[in-house]
Amino acid sequence: MGSTESFNQPFEGSTTEPGKIALAFYSGLFSYSGWNYLNFVTEELKDPYKNLPRAIWISLPLVTIIYILANVAYFAVMTPVEMLASDAVAVTFADRTLGVMSWVMPVFVACSTFGALNGAIFTSSRLFFVGARHGHLPGFLATINIKLLTPLPSLLFGCITSLIMLSSSDIYALINYASFVETLFIGMSVSGLLILRITKPNLERPIKVSLFFPVFYLIVCVFLIITPLTSSPMECLMGLIMIATGIPVYMLGVMWKNKPQG
């Protein structure tokens, strides 16, 4: 319809400061945060060595294209200022474009949120369960409900820690806390992967990729870890404090071997 005003100067008023760019990446990666969930539940997959790479190659391009097209549609209807002022961009978009059917957008958003939450609960509980089973967490997190065969303690643990984090009223600070910690640990994991590829090249590796991908990804992780330290040091410090709270839990739950049965 010729509404291209929002695309004429898309970067007007934006910044080139590396720390701000990294924080923008945190919000973007948070939107795409489901991309790594499948790796946590490979035990639940049939033939994971075939289906895991297949699922990644199908889902990532598909979701990326859909997200980009959705944002193009938003900018065709709203200006950047209107998008920033909106409490729910998709709902405002629906009000302007769908008329009496605008109610479908909140319904679809609720369904999407429910699906994302279902995936997060499923994978995070599996992560705690397997970590405890391998001795990295207190053993009670590796117990299951004998009737439902679900890792109930790890589900409750994830629920409690999530409620504690949700006590924050600033969603952007919460995203930065979580993203900084997640990027730090992913960077450490990828570093370990590269070290093993060099020091133990003959290990069995059912899933292999070119070294270009982990090296490039590690460079991105280093950028996302270091640059926010200059622009948002307090939020990064809070993330590190959140990590440090796990040290006494590890000392009591894992390192203390001769503790009473109770």
XYZ file of N, CA and C in Angstrom:
786
model
N 0.818 -1.225 0.000
C 0.000 0.000 0.000
C 0.844 1.263 0.000
N 2.166 1.081 -0.054
C 3.047 2.242 -0.146
C 3.441 2.852 1.172
N 3.129 2.195 2.300
C 3.503 2.735 3.611
C 4.935 2.325 3.938
N 5.877 3.113 3.450
C 7.302 2.766 3.614
C 8.051 3.765 4.483
N 7.300 4.653 5.196
C 7.961 5.709 5.966
C 8.930 5.154 7.012
N 8.562 4.051 7.655
C 9.396 3.494 8.727
C 10.679 2.862 8.202
N 10.745 2.622 6.875
C 11.920 1.971 6.298
C 12.890 2.962 5.655
N 12.508 4.234 5.637
C 13.354 5.221 4.937
C 14.677 5.453 5.663
N 14.623 5.643 6.968
C 15.836 5.856 7.773
C 15.775 4.923 8.994
N 15.965 3.640 8.773
C 15.730 2.673 9.855
C 16.690 2.780 11.029
N 17.897 3.326 10.821
C 18.886 3.395 11.901
C 19.046 4.806 12.459
N 18.086 5.672 12.172
C 18.160 7.045 12.671
C 18.079 7.052 14.202
N 19.030 7.747 14.825
C 19.040 7.860 16.286
C 19.614 6.661 17.006
N 20.076 5.666 16.275
C 20.650 4.478 16.925
C 22.112 4.730 17.263
N 22.695 3.826 18.043
C 24.063 3.991 18.519
C 24.963 2.919 17.925
N 26.251 3.229 17.855
C 27.232 2.245 17.387
C 28.127 1.773 18.529
N 27.758 2.113 19.757
C 28.551 1.711 20.916
C 28.488 0.193 21.072
N 29.640 -0.511 21.118
C 29.640 -1.979 21.155
C 28.832 -2.562 22.311
N 28.919 -1.936 23.501
C 28.190 -2.452 24.656
C 26.690 -2.423 24.438
N 26.187 -1.337 23.825
C 24.746 -1.230 23.546
C 24.317 -2.262 22.501
N 25.187 -2.488 21.505
C 24.877 -3.489 20.481
C 24.772 -4.877 21.122
N 25.682 -5.176 22.062
C 25.653 -6.473 22.747
C 24.369 -6.635 23.550
N 23.936 -5.569 24.246
C 22.696 -5.643 25.018
C 21.493 -5.805 24.099
N 21.547 -5.197 22.912
C 20.477 -5.395 21.930
C 20.437 -6.857 21.480
N 21.623 -7.443 21.309
C 21.696 -8.867 20.969
C 21.056 -9.723 22.058
N 21.249 -9.345 23.326
C 20.647 -10.101 24.424
C 19.125 -10.172 24.252
N 18.499 -9.032 23.947
C 17.046 -9.025 23.770
C 16.631 -9.836 22.545
N 17.439 -9.729 21.467
C 17.128 -10.509 20.270
C 17.268 -11.994 20.507
N 18.358 -12.407 21.166
C 18.574 -13.824 21.459
C 17.526 -14.358 22.424
N 17.040 -13.495 23.322
C 15.977 -13.912 24.241
C 14.715 -14.286 23.467
N 14.419 -13.528 22.397
C 13.248 -13.830 21.575
C 13.381 -15.176 20.877
N 14.611 -15.538 20.541
C 14.871 -16.802 19.832
C 15.324 -17.908 20.795
N 15.065 -17.753 22.100
C 15.746 -18.602 23.081
C 15.401 -20.079 22.992
N 14.371 -20.461 22.256
C 14.035 -21.879 22.140
C 14.982 -22.676 21.268
N 15.895 -22.008 20.568
C 16.742 -22.707 19.588
C 17.620 -23.776 20.216
N 17.997 -23.613 21.495
C 18.932 -24.564 22.106
C 18.248 -25.589 22.999
N 16.923 -25.559 23.095
C 16.229 -26.465 24.006
C 16.345 -27.928 23.581
N 16.321 -28.169 22.284
C 16.306 -29.548 21.799
C 17.553 -30.309 22.222
N 18.676 -29.597 22.363
C 19.926 -30.251 22.766
C 19.835 -30.849 24.168
N 18.939 -30.300 25.016
C 18.834 -30.782 26.390
C 18.072 -32.106 26.487
N 17.320 -32.458 25.468
C 16.420 -33.621 25.572
C 16.742 -34.669 24.513
N 18.021 -34.819 24.183
C 18.388 -35.797 23.161
C 18.036 -37.222 23.596
N 17.990 -37.474 24.929
C 17.600 -38.800 25.405
C 16.157 -39.130 25.044
N 15.339 -38.103 24.820
C 13.930 -38.327 24.495
C 13.711 -38.506 22.988
N 14.729 -38.222 22.184
C 14.567 -38.266 20.726
C 14.803 -39.665 20.180
N 14.063 -40.012 19.147
C 14.342 -41.218 18.386
C 15.428 -40.893 17.361
N 16.481 -41.691 17.346
C 17.612 -41.510 16.428
C 18.111 -40.068 16.449
N 18.616 -39.591 17.620
C 18.991 -38.171 17.755
C 20.101 -37.736 16.814
N 21.004 -38.659 16.417
C 22.118 -38.260 15.565
C 21.650 -37.842 14.177
N 20.482 -38.334 13.767
C 19.883 -37.875 12.505
C 18.883 -36.748 12.744
N 18.025 -36.924 13.744
C 16.892 -36.018 13.913
C 17.259 -34.696 14.563
N 18.309 -34.668 15.417
C 18.703 -33.400 16.038
C 19.223 -32.401 15.000
N 20.225 -32.751 14.161
C 20.653 -31.797 13.126
C 19.524 -31.441 12.155
N 18.691 -32.435 11.835
C 17.578 -32.186 10.910
C 16.605 -31.157 11.487
N 16.280 -31.315 12.769
C 15.358 -30.376 13.420
C 15.935 -28.966 13.465
N 17.254 -28.877 13.721
C 17.904 -27.557 13.791
C 17.892 -26.877 12.420
N 18.263 -27.628 11.379
C 18.346 -27.027 10.047
C 16.970 -26.649 9.497
N 15.919 -27.355 9.924
C 14.569 -27.012 9.457
C 14.003 -25.842 10.253
N 14.139 -25.896 11.594
C 13.435 -24.932 12.442
C 14.084 -23.554 12.446
N 15.420 -23.491 12.526
C 16.074 -22.178 12.646
C 15.797 -21.262 11.451
N 16.011 -21.704 10.193
C 15.693 -20.813 9.070
C 14.209 -20.446 9.009
N 13.344 -21.425 9.328
C 11.904 -21.179 9.256
C 11.475 -20.110 10.255
N 11.915 -20.266 11.522
C 11.538 -19.300 12.557
C 12.144 -17.928 12.263
N 13.401 -17.895 11.793
C 14.053 -16.621 11.481
C 13.289 -15.863 10.400
N 12.895 -16.558 9.338
C 12.154 -15.916 8.246
C 10.807 -15.395 8.748
N 10.100 -16.200 9.545
C 8.792 -15.783 10.061
C 8.930 -14.558 10.950
N 9.947 -14.556 11.855
C 10.144 -13.420 12.762
C 10.460 -12.140 11.981
N 11.319 -12.256 10.973
C 11.696 -11.069 10.192
C 10.490 -10.530 9.436
N 9.713 -11.412 8.808
C 8.525 -10.971 8.072
C 7.497 -10.340 9.006
N 7.363 -10.884 10.226
C 6.431 -10.294 11.196
C 6.854 -8.871 11.549
N 8.159 -8.665 11.746
C 8.644 -7.325 12.079
C 8.508 -6.361 10.911
N 8.708 -6.860 9.691
C 8.485 -6.015 8.509
C 7.021 -5.570 8.468
N 6.105 -6.502 8.794
C 4.677 -6.163 8.813
C 4.378 -5.114 9.881
N 4.991 -5.252 11.064
C 4.766 -4.264 12.128
C 5.202 -2.874 11.679
N 6.398 -2.792 11.060
C 6.914 -1.486 10.639
C 6.127 -0.900 9.469
N 5.457 -1.745 8.708
C 4.625 -1.228 7.627
C 3.370 -0.545 8.160
N 2.969 -0.893 9.386
C 1.738 -0.363 9.975
C 2.024 0.693 11.043
N 3.143 0.533 11.766
C 3.473 1.444 12.863
C 4.843 2.069 12.660
N 5.021 3.245 13.246
C 6.342 3.876 13.246
C 7.164 3.289 14.392
N 8.493 3.443 14.357
C 9.312 2.959 15.476
C 8.898 3.547 16.816
N 8.513 4.823 16.828
C 8.086 5.461 18.079
C 6.826 4.804 18.615
N 5.870 4.515 17.719
C 4.634 3.855 18.139
C 4.899 2.439 18.643
N 5.845 1.747 18.024
C 6.189 0.399 18.490
C 6.765 0.437 19.892
N 7.655 1.409 20.166
C 8.263 1.526 21.487
C 7.230 1.907 22.548
N 6.221 2.679 22.139
C 5.208 3.133 23.090
C 4.153 2.071 23.365
N 4.066 1.065 22.512
C 3.026 0.038 22.652
C 3.399 -0.975 23.735
N 2.413 -1.343 24.573
C 2.629 -2.378 25.582
C 2.665 -3.768 24.943
N 1.935 -3.938 23.844
C 1.900 -5.226 23.134
C 1.825 -4.920 21.640
N 2.967 -4.994 20.968
C 3.067 -4.571 19.572
C 2.119 -5.373 18.683
N 2.061 -6.687 18.886
C 1.215 -7.537 18.037
C -0.263 -7.180 18.181
N -0.668 -6.836 19.409
C -2.073 -6.483 19.646
C -2.404 -5.144 18.975
N -1.504 -4.171 19.088
C -1.708 -2.887 18.412
C -1.779 -3.079 16.901
N -0.901 -3.925 16.375
C -0.913 -4.255 14.943
C -2.257 -4.853 14.536
N -2.771 -5.790 15.342
C -4.050 -6.436 15.033
C -5.209 -5.447 15.086
N -5.176 -4.521 16.058
C -6.242 -3.518 16.176
C -6.350 -2.674 14.909
N -5.203 -2.409 14.278
C -5.194 -1.542 13.096
C -5.475 -2.291 11.797
N -5.244 -3.590 11.776
C -5.320 -4.328 10.507
C -6.456 -5.340 10.433
N -6.878 -5.897 11.570
C -7.856 -6.991 11.538
C -9.270 -6.573 11.925
N -9.433 -5.343 12.369
C -10.775 -4.859 12.687
C -11.446 -5.668 13.780
N -12.664 -6.172 13.494
C -13.440 -6.899 14.502
C -12.789 -8.242 14.874
N -11.874 -8.709 14.046
C -11.199 -9.980 14.336
C -9.895 -9.797 15.105
N -9.649 -8.597 15.609
C -8.379 -8.330 16.297
C -8.211 -9.180 17.555
N -9.325 -9.735 18.075
C -9.245 -10.554 19.285
C -8.432 -11.837 19.062
N -8.247 -12.239 17.812
C -7.523 -13.497 17.574
C -6.039 -13.369 17.946
N -5.493 -12.143 17.875
C -4.065 -11.983 18.147
C -3.703 -12.329 19.588
N -4.419 -11.780 20.608
C -4.098 -12.197 21.983
C -4.260 -13.702 22.197
N -5.245 -14.308 21.515
C -5.445 -15.759 21.649
C -4.227 -16.509 21.110
N -3.747 -16.092 19.918
C -2.591 -16.753 19.326
C -1.320 -16.508 20.146
N -1.186 -15.304 20.694
C -0.030 -15.002 21.554
C -0.056 -15.897 22.801
N -1.247 -16.082 23.377
C -1.383 -16.947 24.554
C -1.006 -18.386 24.203
N -1.438 -18.867 23.036
C -1.084 -20.232 22.608
C 0.426 -20.361 22.413
N 1.025 -19.343 21.811
C 2.471 -19.356 21.592
C 3.221 -19.359 22.926
N 2.751 -18.533 23.866
C 3.381 -18.460 25.181
C 3.259 -19.799 25.906
N 2.074 -20.422 25.799
C 1.857 -21.717 26.431
C 2.810 -22.769 25.855
N 2.981 -22.745 24.541
C 3.897 -23.691 23.897
C 5.336 -23.464 24.316
N 5.753 -22.193 24.381
C 7.119 -21.871 24.797
C 7.361 -22.291 26.245
N 6.369 -22.040 27.103
C 6.479 -22.412 28.515
C 6.558 -23.932 28.668
N 5.762 -24.641 27.878
C 5.786 -26.105 27.910
C 7.186 -26.629 27.564
N 7.788 -26.042 26.513
C 9.140 -26.453 26.125
C 10.165 -26.118 27.192
N 10.020 -24.945 27.806
C 10.984 -24.521 28.836
C 10.912 -25.416 30.065
N 9.679 -25.756 30.491
C 9.512 -26.628 31.660
C 10.081 -28.019 31.374
N 9.788 -28.532 30.191
C 10.239 -29.870 29.803
C 11.763 -29.963 29.788
N 12.401 -28.958 29.169
C 13.858 -29.035 28.991
C 14.619 -28.652 30.258
N 14.172 -27.630 30.989
C 14.916 -27.203 32.170
C 14.899 -28.288 33.245
N 13.765 -28.972 33.411
C 13.707 -30.040 34.405
C 14.624 -31.190 34.012
N 14.694 -31.496 32.710
C 15.613 -32.532 32.228
C 17.067 -32.127 32.478
N 17.361 -30.839 32.322
C 18.725 -30.341 32.530
C 19.150 -30.545 33.983
N 18.282 -30.159 34.937
C 18.575 -30.360 36.352
C 18.704 -31.856 36.660
N 17.782 -32.643 36.115
C 17.740 -34.082 36.393
C 19.039 -34.769 35.959
N 19.471 -34.485 34.737
C 20.684 -35.135 34.216
C 21.927 -34.614 34.945
N 21.957 -33.302 35.233
C 23.090 -32.742 35.969
C 23.251 -33.388 37.336
N 22.120 -33.588 38.032
C 22.170 -34.231 39.340
C 22.558 -35.706 39.206
N 22.086 -36.347 38.156
C 22.405 -37.765 37.939
C 23.902 -37.963 37.721
N 24.556 -36.971 37.129
C 25.999 -37.058 36.888
C 26.817 -36.488 38.046
N 26.158 -36.093 39.140
C 26.882 -35.631 40.317
C 27.245 -34.169 40.315
N 26.648 -33.364 39.431
C 26.965 -31.932 39.388
C 26.037 -31.098 40.258
N 24.940 -31.697 40.713
C 23.949 -31.013 41.538
C 23.551 -31.938 42.680
N 22.894 -31.413 43.725
C 22.412 -32.291 44.799
C 21.559 -33.430 44.246
N 21.767 -34.618 44.801
C 21.154 -35.821 44.243
C 19.635 -35.832 44.258
N 18.995 -35.072 45.185
C 17.535 -35.136 45.249
C 16.877 -34.611 43.964
N 17.618 -33.796 43.196
C 17.063 -33.292 41.942
C 17.001 -34.376 40.865
N 17.639 -35.532 41.108
C 17.630 -36.634 40.144
C 16.641 -37.719 40.542
N 15.727 -37.412 41.469
C 14.689 -38.384 41.821
C 13.438 -38.098 41.004
N 12.613 -39.144 40.830
C 11.410 -39.008 40.001
C 10.168 -39.423 40.778
N 9.026 -38.935 40.326
C 7.740 -39.365 40.849
C 7.473 -40.784 40.368
N 7.252 -41.722 41.299
C 7.177 -43.139 40.917
C 5.906 -43.462 40.129
N 4.893 -42.621 40.203
C 3.664 -42.871 39.437
C 3.733 -42.250 38.046
N 4.201 -41.003 37.967
C 4.207 -40.274 36.695
C 5.539 -40.361 35.960
N 6.600 -40.849 36.667
C 7.944 -40.967 36.093
C 8.476 -39.622 35.587
N 8.142 -38.560 36.302
C 8.626 -37.216 35.963
C 9.576 -36.734 37.055
N 10.599 -35.945 36.710
C 11.538 -35.432 37.727
C 10.915 -34.302 38.543
N 10.008 -34.677 39.448
C 9.202 -33.692 40.180
C 10.043 -32.703 40.994
N 11.064 -33.149 41.771
C 11.851 -32.166 42.536
C 12.521 -31.112 41.648
N 13.039 -31.533 40.480
C 13.691 -30.549 39.612
C 12.666 -29.590 39.004
N 11.440 -30.072 38.754
C 10.375 -29.189 38.270
C 10.042 -28.127 39.322
N 9.902 -28.557 40.583
C 9.588 -27.620 41.654
C 10.739 -26.645 41.886
N 11.970 -27.142 41.796
C 13.148 -26.282 41.965
C 13.172 -25.198 40.885
N 12.916 -25.590 39.626
C 12.862 -24.613 38.531
C 11.759 -23.600 38.727
N 10.610 -24.062 39.234
C 9.473 -23.168 39.486
C 9.827 -22.120 40.544
N 10.442 -22.564 41.644
C 10.778 -21.646 42.742
C 11.809 -20.617 42.286
N 12.865 -21.076 41.583
C 13.895 -20.128 41.135
C 13.328 -19.140 40.111
N 12.392 -19.604 39.278
C 11.758 -18.703 38.298
C 10.930 -17.635 39.002
N 10.188 -18.027 40.039
C 9.374 -17.061 40.783
C 10.251 -16.019 41.466
N 11.404 -16.449 41.961
C 12.338 -15.502 42.598
C 12.814 -14.480 41.574
N 13.171 -14.954 40.359
C 13.643 -14.036 39.318
C 12.526 -13.107 38.858
N 11.282 -13.609 38.846
C 10.160 -12.790 38.390
C 9.773 -11.704 39.389
N 10.382 -11.714 40.576
C 10.104 -10.639 41.533
C 10.677 -9.310 41.050
N 11.564 -9.357 40.043
C 12.095 -8.121 39.451
C 11.033 -7.478 38.572
N 10.913 -6.152 38.649
C 9.907 -5.442 37.855
C 10.456 -4.967 36.511
N 11.772 -5.059 36.309
C 12.409 -4.571 35.081
C 12.732 -5.756 34.180
N 11.915 -5.959 33.144
C 12.087 -7.119 32.266
C 13.406 -7.051 31.511
N 13.840 -5.842 31.137
C 15.084 -5.719 30.377
C 16.300 -6.065 31.237
N 16.276 -5.639 32.516
C 17.363 -6.011 33.423
C 17.387 -7.521 33.618
N 16.199 -8.126 33.723
C 16.103 -9.581 33.901
C 16.666 -10.310 32.688
N 16.333 -9.822 31.492
C 16.865 -10.417 30.256
C 18.388 -10.310 30.236
N 18.919 -9.145 30.639
C 20.377 -8.951 30.638
C 21.063 -9.857 31.655
N 20.464 -9.990 32.861
C 21.033 -10.900 33.858
C 21.153 -12.308 33.266
N 20.008 -12.820 32.798
C 19.937 -14.207 32.340
C 20.806 -14.421 31.102
N 20.774 -13.464 30.161
C 21.515 -13.626 28.910
C 23.018 -13.581 29.139
N 23.466 -12.705 30.040
C 24.904 -12.635 30.340
C 25.394 -13.958 30.908
N 24.630 -14.503 31.876
C 25.014 -15.775 32.500
C 24.987 -16.897 31.469
N 23.932 -16.951 30.673
C 23.796 -18.017 29.673
C 24.927 -17.950 28.650
N 25.229 -16.730 28.180
C 26.305 -16.574 27.195
C 27.647 -16.970 27.780
N 27.880 -16.626 29.050
C 29.136 -16.980 29.717
C 29.313 -18.499 29.761
N 28.267 -19.218 30.138
C 28.369 -20.673 30.253
C 28.421 -21.347 28.888
N 27.688 -20.809 27.916
C 27.760 -21.377 26.564
C 29.168 -21.171 25.998
N 29.758 -19.992 26.235
C 31.123 -19.734 25.783
C 32.117 -20.707 26.399
N 31.952 -20.999 27.700
C 32.826 -21.958 28.363
C 32.645 -23.360 27.773
N 31.386 -23.724 27.471
C 31.107 -25.052 26.910
C 31.734 -25.207 25.525
N 31.590 -24.168 24.684
C 32.155 -24.234 23.337
C 33.682 -24.249 23.402
N 34.256 -23.515 24.366
C 35.720 -23.552 24.555
C 36.170 -24.966 24.891
N 35.427 -25.610 25.785
C 35.745 -26.990 26.137
C 35.654 -27.924 24.946
N 34.658 -27.694 24.103
C 34.503 -28.501 22.889
C 35.728 -28.359 21.982
N 36.185 -27.125 21.790
C 37.351 -26.888 20.932
C 38.625 -27.486 21.533
N 38.766 -27.376 22.862
C 39.946 -27.956 23.516
C 39.973 -29.470 23.329
N 38.797 -30.111 23.465
C 38.730 -31.564 23.281
C 39.014 -31.961 21.834
N 38.576 -31.140 20.892
C 38.859 -31.444 19.474
C 40.360 -31.434 19.204
N 41.096 -30.579 19.932
C 42.548 -30.476 19.731
C 43.294 -31.527 20.545
N 42.913 -31.673 21.836
C 43.671 -32.566 22.728
C 43.278 -34.031 22.576
N 42.015 -34.294 22.203
C 41.557 -35.687 22.061
C 40.842 -35.857 20.721
N 41.608 -35.777 19.619
C 40.978 -35.806 18.292
C 40.355 -37.156 17.937
N 40.710 -38.222 18.642
C 40.227 -39.557 18.279
C 38.992 -39.993 19.064
N 38.440 -39.121 19.894
C 37.210 -39.466 20.602
C 36.069 -39.704 19.609
N 35.151 -40.623 19.972
C 33.990 -40.862 19.107
C 33.076 -39.644 19.134
N 32.717 -39.147 17.959
C 31.861 -37.972 17.848
C 30.712 -38.278 16.882
N 29.548 -38.681 17.421
C 28.427 -39.045 16.549
C 27.943 -37.884 15.677
N 28.042 -36.650 16.209
C 27.611 -35.464 15.451
C 28.833 -34.580 15.247
N 29.214 -34.358 14.003
C 30.397 -33.550 13.692
C 29.989 -32.337 12.859
N 30.651 -31.206 13.122
C 30.469 -29.998 12.310
C 31.841 -29.426 11.999
N 31.881 -28.556 11.008
C 33.127 -27.864 10.683
C 33.561 -26.998 11.858
N 34.870 -26.909 12.114
C 35.383 -26.086 13.211
C 35.045 -24.608 13.035
N 34.726 -24.207 11.808
C 34.376 -22.803 11.563
C 33.210 -22.368 12.442
N 32.200 -23.222 12.594
C 30.984 -22.834 13.323
C 31.244 -22.613 14.811
N 31.888 -23.552 15.536
C 32.158 -23.268 16.953
C 33.133 -22.113 17.165
N 34.123 -21.943 16.272
C 35.068 -20.829 16.418
C 34.347 -19.489 16.238
N 33.524 -19.399 15.189
C 32.768 -18.170 14.946
C 31.822 -17.890 16.114
N 31.170 -18.945 16.594
C 30.217 -18.783 17.700
C 30.936 -18.344 18.972
N 32.137 -18.876 19.199
C 32.908 -18.482 20.381
C 33.307 -17.005 20.309
N 33.660 -16.527 19.112
C 33.997 -15.106 18.937
C 32.797 -14.231 19.291
N 31.604 -14.650 18.831
C 30.374 -13.913 19.158
C 30.142 -13.918 20.671
N 30.333 -15.073 21.313
C 30.139 -15.172 22.766
C 31.093 -14.250 23.520
N 32.350 -14.231 23.111
C 33.335 -13.359 23.767
C 32.919 -11.890 23.645
N 32.441 -11.500 22.453
C 31.949 -10.131 22.245
C 30.780 -9.832 23.184
N 29.834 -10.791 23.306
C 28.642 -10.578 24.127
C 28.944 -10.621 25.624
N 30.095 -11.196 26.002
C 30.471 -11.243 27.418
C 31.259 -10.003 27.818
N 32.199 -9.579 26.978
C 33.131 -8.502 27.356
C 32.518 -7.113 27.194
N 31.877 -6.849 26.053
C 31.405 -5.476 25.783
C 30.338 -4.978 26.762
N 29.389 -5.805 27.257
C 28.421 -5.274 28.225
C 29.049 -4.849 29.544
N 30.265 -5.331 29.836
C 30.925 -4.941 31.079
C 31.201 -3.448 31.130
N 31.286 -2.808 29.961
C 31.567 -1.372 29.916
C 30.297 -0.534 29.999
N 29.184 -1.029 29.400
C 27.965 -0.219 29.354
C 26.974 -0.556 30.468
N 26.957 -1.806 30.950
C 26.042 -2.197 32.037
C 26.780 -3.060 33.054
N 27.793 -2.499 33.714
C 28.589 -3.324 34.639
C 27.782 -3.861 35.811
N 26.792 -3.090 36.301
C 26.019 -3.520 37.460
C 25.182 -4.762 37.134
N 24.578 -4.765 35.933
C 23.761 -5.920 35.545
C 24.637 -7.160 35.358
N 25.835 -6.983 34.798
C 26.761 -8.107 34.652
C 27.216 -8.607 36.015
N 27.453 -7.662 36.953
C 27.851 -8.036 38.312
C 26.744 -8.836 38.992
N 25.485 -8.417 38.791
C 24.365 -9.147 39.370
C 24.299 -10.561 38.802
N 24.605 -10.702 37.501
C 24.631 -12.023 36.888
C 25.685 -12.910 37.530
N 26.858 -12.337 37.781
C 27.944 -13.095 38.430
C 27.574 -13.467 39.867
N 26.867 -12.551 40.554
C 26.409 -12.851 41.916
C 25.409 -14.009 41.890
N 24.530 -14.018 40.878
C 23.583 -15.117 40.738
C 24.317 -16.451 40.579
N 25.410 -16.448 39.801
C 26.214 -17.670 39.646
C 26.819 -18.066 40.988
N 27.343 -17.066 41.726
C 28.036 -17.345 42.993
C 27.107 -17.960 44.031
N 25.794 -17.700 43.934
C 24.867 -18.293 44.909
C 24.846 -19.815 44.799
N 25.297 -20.353 43.672
C 25.330 -21.802 43.514
C 26.502 -22.462 44.220
N 27.521 -21.681 44.610
C 28.729 -22.271 45.230
C 28.414 -22.929 46.577
N 27.729 -22.233 47.508
C 27.406 -22.925 48.776
C 26.477 -24.117 48.577
N 25.570 -24.045 47.598
C 24.685 -25.184 47.312
C 25.513 -26.379 46.846
N 26.509 -26.114 45.989
C 27.378 -27.190 45.505
C 28.217 -27.776 46.640
N 28.715 -26.901 47.520
C 29.545 -27.369 48.624
C 28.745 -28.249 49.584
N 27.499 -27.852 49.863
C 26.661 -28.616 50.797
C 26.081 -29.869 50.138
N 25.637 -29.716 48.892
C 24.906 -30.799 48.254
C 25.759 -31.828 47.545
N 26.975 -31.431 47.097
C 27.803 -32.339 46.292
C 29.124 -32.648 46.974
N 29.859 -31.618 47.411
C 31.205 -31.841 47.977
C 31.158 -32.504 49.360
N 30.125 -32.197 50.155
C 29.988 -32.762 51.499
C 29.489 -34.206 51.374
N 30.428 -35.161 51.422
C 30.108 -36.561 51.149
C 29.537 -37.300 52.354
N 30.002 -36.978 53.556
C 29.615 -37.772 54.739
C 28.478 -37.132 55.516
N 27.592 -36.430 54.840
C 26.480 -35.773 55.532
C 25.438 -36.807 55.951
N 24.634 -36.486 56.979
C 23.604 -37.426 57.441
C 22.604 -37.748 56.338
N 21.988 -38.923 56.397
C 21.040 -39.356 55.379
C 19.880 -38.371 55.243
N 19.410 -37.818 56.352
C 18.284 -36.872 56.315
C 18.596 -35.633 55.529
